[in-house]
CSV table of N, CA and C in Angstrom, one decimal:
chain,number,residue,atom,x,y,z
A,1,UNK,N,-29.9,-50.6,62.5
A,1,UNK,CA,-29.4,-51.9,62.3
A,1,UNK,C,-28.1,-51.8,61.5
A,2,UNK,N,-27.4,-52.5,62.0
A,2,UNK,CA,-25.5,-52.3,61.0
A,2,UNK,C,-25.9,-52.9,59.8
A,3,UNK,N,-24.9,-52.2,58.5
A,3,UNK,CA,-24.9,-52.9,57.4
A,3,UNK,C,-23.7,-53.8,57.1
A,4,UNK,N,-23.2,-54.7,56.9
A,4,UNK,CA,-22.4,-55.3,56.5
A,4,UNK,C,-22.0,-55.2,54.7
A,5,UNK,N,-20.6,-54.7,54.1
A,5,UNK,CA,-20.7,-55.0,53.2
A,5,UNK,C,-19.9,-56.0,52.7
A,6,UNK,N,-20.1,-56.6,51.5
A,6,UNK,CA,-19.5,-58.2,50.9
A,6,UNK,C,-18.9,-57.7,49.6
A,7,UNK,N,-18.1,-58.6,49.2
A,7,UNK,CA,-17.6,-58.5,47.7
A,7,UNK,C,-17.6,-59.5,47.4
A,8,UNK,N,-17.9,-60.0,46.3
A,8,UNK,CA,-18.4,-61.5,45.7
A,8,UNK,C,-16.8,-62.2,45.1
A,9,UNK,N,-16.1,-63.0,45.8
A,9,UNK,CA,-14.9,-63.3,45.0
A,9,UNK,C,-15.1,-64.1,43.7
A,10,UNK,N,-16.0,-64.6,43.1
A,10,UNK,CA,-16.2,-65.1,41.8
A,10,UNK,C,-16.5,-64.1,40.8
A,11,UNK,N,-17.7,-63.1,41.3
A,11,UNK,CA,-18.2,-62.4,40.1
A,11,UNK,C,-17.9,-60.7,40.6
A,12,UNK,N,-17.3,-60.8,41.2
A,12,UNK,CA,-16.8,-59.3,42.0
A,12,UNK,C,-18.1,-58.4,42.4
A,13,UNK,N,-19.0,-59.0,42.2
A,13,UNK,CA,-20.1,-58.0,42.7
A,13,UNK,C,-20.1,-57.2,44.2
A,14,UNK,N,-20.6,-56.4,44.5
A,14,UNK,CA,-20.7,-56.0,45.7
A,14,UNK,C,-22.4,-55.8,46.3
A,15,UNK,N,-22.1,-56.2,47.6
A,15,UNK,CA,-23.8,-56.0,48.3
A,15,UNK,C,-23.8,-55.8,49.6
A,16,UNK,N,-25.3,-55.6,50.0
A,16,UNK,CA,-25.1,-55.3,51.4
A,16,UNK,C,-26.0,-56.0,52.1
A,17,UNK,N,-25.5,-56.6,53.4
A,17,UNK,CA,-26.7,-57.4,54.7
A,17,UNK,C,-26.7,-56.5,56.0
A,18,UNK,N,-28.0,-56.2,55.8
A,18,UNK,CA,-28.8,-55.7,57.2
A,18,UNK,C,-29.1,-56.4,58.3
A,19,UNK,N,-28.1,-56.5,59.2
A,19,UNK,CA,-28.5,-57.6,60.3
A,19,UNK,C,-28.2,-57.0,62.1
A,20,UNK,N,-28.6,-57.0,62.8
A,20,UNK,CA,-28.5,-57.2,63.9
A,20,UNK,C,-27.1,-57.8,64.4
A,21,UNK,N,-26.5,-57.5,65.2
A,21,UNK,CA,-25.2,-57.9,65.9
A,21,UNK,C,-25.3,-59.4,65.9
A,22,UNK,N,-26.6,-60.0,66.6
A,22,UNK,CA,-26.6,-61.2,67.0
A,22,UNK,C,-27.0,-61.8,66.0
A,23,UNK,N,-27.4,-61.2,64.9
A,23,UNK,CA,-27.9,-62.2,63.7
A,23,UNK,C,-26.5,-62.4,63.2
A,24,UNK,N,-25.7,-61.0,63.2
A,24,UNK,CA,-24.3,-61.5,62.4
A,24,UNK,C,-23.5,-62.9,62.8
A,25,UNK,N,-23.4,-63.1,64.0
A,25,UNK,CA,-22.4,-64.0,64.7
A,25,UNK,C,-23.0,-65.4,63.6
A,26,UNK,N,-24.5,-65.8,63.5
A,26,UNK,CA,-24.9,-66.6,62.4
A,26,UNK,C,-24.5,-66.7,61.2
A,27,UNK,N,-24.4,-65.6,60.3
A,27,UNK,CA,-25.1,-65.1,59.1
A,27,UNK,C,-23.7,-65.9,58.1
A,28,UNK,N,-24.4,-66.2,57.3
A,28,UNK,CA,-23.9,-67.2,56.1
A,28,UNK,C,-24.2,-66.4,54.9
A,29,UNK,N,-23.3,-65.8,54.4
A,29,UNK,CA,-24.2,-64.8,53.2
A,29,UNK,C,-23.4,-65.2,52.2
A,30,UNK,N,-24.3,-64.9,51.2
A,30,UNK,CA,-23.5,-65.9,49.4
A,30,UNK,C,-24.2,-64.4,48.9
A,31,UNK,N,-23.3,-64.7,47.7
A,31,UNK,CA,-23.2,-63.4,46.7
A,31,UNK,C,-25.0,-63.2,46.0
A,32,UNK,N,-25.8,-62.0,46.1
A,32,UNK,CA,-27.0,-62.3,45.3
A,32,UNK,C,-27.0,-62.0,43.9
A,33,UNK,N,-26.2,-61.9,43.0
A,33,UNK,CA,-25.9,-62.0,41.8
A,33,UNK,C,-26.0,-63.0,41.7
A,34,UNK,N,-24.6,-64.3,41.9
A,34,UNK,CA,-24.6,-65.2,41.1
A,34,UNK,C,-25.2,-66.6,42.6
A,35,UNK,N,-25.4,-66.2,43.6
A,35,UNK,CA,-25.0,-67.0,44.5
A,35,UNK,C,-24.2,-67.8,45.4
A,36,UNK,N,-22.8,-67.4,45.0
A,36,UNK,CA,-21.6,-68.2,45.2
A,36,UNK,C,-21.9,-67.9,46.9
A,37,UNK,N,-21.1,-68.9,47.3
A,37,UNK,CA,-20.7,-68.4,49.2
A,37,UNK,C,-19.5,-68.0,49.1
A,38,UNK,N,-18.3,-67.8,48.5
A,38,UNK,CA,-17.1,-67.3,47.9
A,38,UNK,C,-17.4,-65.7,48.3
A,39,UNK,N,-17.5,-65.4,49.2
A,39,UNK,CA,-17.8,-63.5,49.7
A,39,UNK,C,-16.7,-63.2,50.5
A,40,UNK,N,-16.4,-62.0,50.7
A,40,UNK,CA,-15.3,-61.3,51.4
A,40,UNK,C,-16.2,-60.0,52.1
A,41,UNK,N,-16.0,-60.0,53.2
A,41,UNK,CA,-16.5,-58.6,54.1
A,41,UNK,C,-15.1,-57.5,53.6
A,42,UNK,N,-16.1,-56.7,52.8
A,42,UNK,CA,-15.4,-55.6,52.7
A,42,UNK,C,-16.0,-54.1,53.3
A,43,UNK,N,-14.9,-53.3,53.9
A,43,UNK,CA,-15.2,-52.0,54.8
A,43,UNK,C,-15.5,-50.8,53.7
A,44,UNK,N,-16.5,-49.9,54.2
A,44,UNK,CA,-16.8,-48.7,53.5
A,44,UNK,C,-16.0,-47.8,54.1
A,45,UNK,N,-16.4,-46.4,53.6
A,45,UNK,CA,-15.7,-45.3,54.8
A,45,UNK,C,-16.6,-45.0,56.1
A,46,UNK,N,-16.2,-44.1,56.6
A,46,UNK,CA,-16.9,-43.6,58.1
A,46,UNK,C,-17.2,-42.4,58.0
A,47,UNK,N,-18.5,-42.3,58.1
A,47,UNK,CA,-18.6,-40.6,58.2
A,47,UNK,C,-18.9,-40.0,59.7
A,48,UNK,N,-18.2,-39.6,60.1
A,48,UNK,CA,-17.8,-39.0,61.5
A,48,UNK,C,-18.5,-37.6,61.6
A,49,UNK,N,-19.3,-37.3,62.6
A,49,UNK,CA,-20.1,-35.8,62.7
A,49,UNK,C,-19.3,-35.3,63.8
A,50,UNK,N,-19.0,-34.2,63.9
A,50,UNK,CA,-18.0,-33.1,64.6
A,50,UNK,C,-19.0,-32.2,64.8
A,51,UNK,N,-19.3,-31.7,66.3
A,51,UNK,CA,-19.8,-30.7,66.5
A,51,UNK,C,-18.6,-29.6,66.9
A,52,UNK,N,-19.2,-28.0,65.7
A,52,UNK,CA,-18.4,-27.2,65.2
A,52,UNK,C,-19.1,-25.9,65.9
A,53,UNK,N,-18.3,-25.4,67.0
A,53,UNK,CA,-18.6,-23.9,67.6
A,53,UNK,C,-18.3,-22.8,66.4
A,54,UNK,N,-19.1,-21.7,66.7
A,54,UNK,CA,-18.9,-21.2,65.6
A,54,UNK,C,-19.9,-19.8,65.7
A,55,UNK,N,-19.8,-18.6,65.8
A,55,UNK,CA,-20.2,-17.3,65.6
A,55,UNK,C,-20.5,-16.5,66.5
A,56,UNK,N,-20.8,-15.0,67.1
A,56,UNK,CA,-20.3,-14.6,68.2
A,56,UNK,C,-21.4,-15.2,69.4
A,57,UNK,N,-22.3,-15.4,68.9
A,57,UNK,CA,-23.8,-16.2,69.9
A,57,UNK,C,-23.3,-17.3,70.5
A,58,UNK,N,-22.2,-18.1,70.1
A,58,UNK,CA,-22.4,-19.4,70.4
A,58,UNK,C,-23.0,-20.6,70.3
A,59,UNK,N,-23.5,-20.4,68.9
A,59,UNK,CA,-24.3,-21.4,68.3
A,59,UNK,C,-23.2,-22.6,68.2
A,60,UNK,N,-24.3,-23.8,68.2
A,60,UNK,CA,-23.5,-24.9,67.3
A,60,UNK,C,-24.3,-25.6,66.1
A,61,UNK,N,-23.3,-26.1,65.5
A,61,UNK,CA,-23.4,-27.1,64.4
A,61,UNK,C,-23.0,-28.5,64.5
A,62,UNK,N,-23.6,-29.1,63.9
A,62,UNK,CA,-22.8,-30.3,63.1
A,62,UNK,C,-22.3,-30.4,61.8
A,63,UNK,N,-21.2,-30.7,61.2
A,63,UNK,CA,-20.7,-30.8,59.9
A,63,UNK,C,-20.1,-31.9,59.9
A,64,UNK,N,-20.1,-32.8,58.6
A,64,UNK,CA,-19.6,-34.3,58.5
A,64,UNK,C,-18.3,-33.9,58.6
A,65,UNK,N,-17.4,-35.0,59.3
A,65,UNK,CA,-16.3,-35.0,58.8
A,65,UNK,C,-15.9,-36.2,58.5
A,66,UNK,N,-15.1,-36.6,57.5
A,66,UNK,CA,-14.4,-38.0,57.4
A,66,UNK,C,-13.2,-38.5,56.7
A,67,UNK,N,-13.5,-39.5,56.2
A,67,UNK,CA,-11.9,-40.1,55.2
A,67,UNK,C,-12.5,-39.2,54.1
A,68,UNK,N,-11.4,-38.6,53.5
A,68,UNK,CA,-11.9,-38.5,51.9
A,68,UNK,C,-10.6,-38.0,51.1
């Protein structure tokens, strides 16, 4: 299920909603600290997995790759 994250523009808090695509298109979310509806969708990073060939066999891996 996607997480959505918020930043509370009153109290700066930050949180997260677990919703369903089709729940999002609804979703009315207020800060759970203070309750304000004053929220902002803010983006995290991406952690991206790369499959990495690697040693004379031919094995594979995966290793994270991402923003950092």
């Amino acid at each position: 299920m996607p997480r959505y994250d918020y930043t509370c523009e009153d109290c700066g808090m930050t949180f997260e909603i677990r919703a369903s695509m089709s729940e999002y298109a609804s979703l009315a979310p207020s800060c759970s600290a203070c309750d304000s509806k004053r929220v902002a969708r803010s983006y995290a990073g991406l952690n991206v997995m790369a499959s990495v060939s690697g040693g004379s066999g031919g094995e594979q891996c995966s290793q994270p790759s991402g923003f950092g």
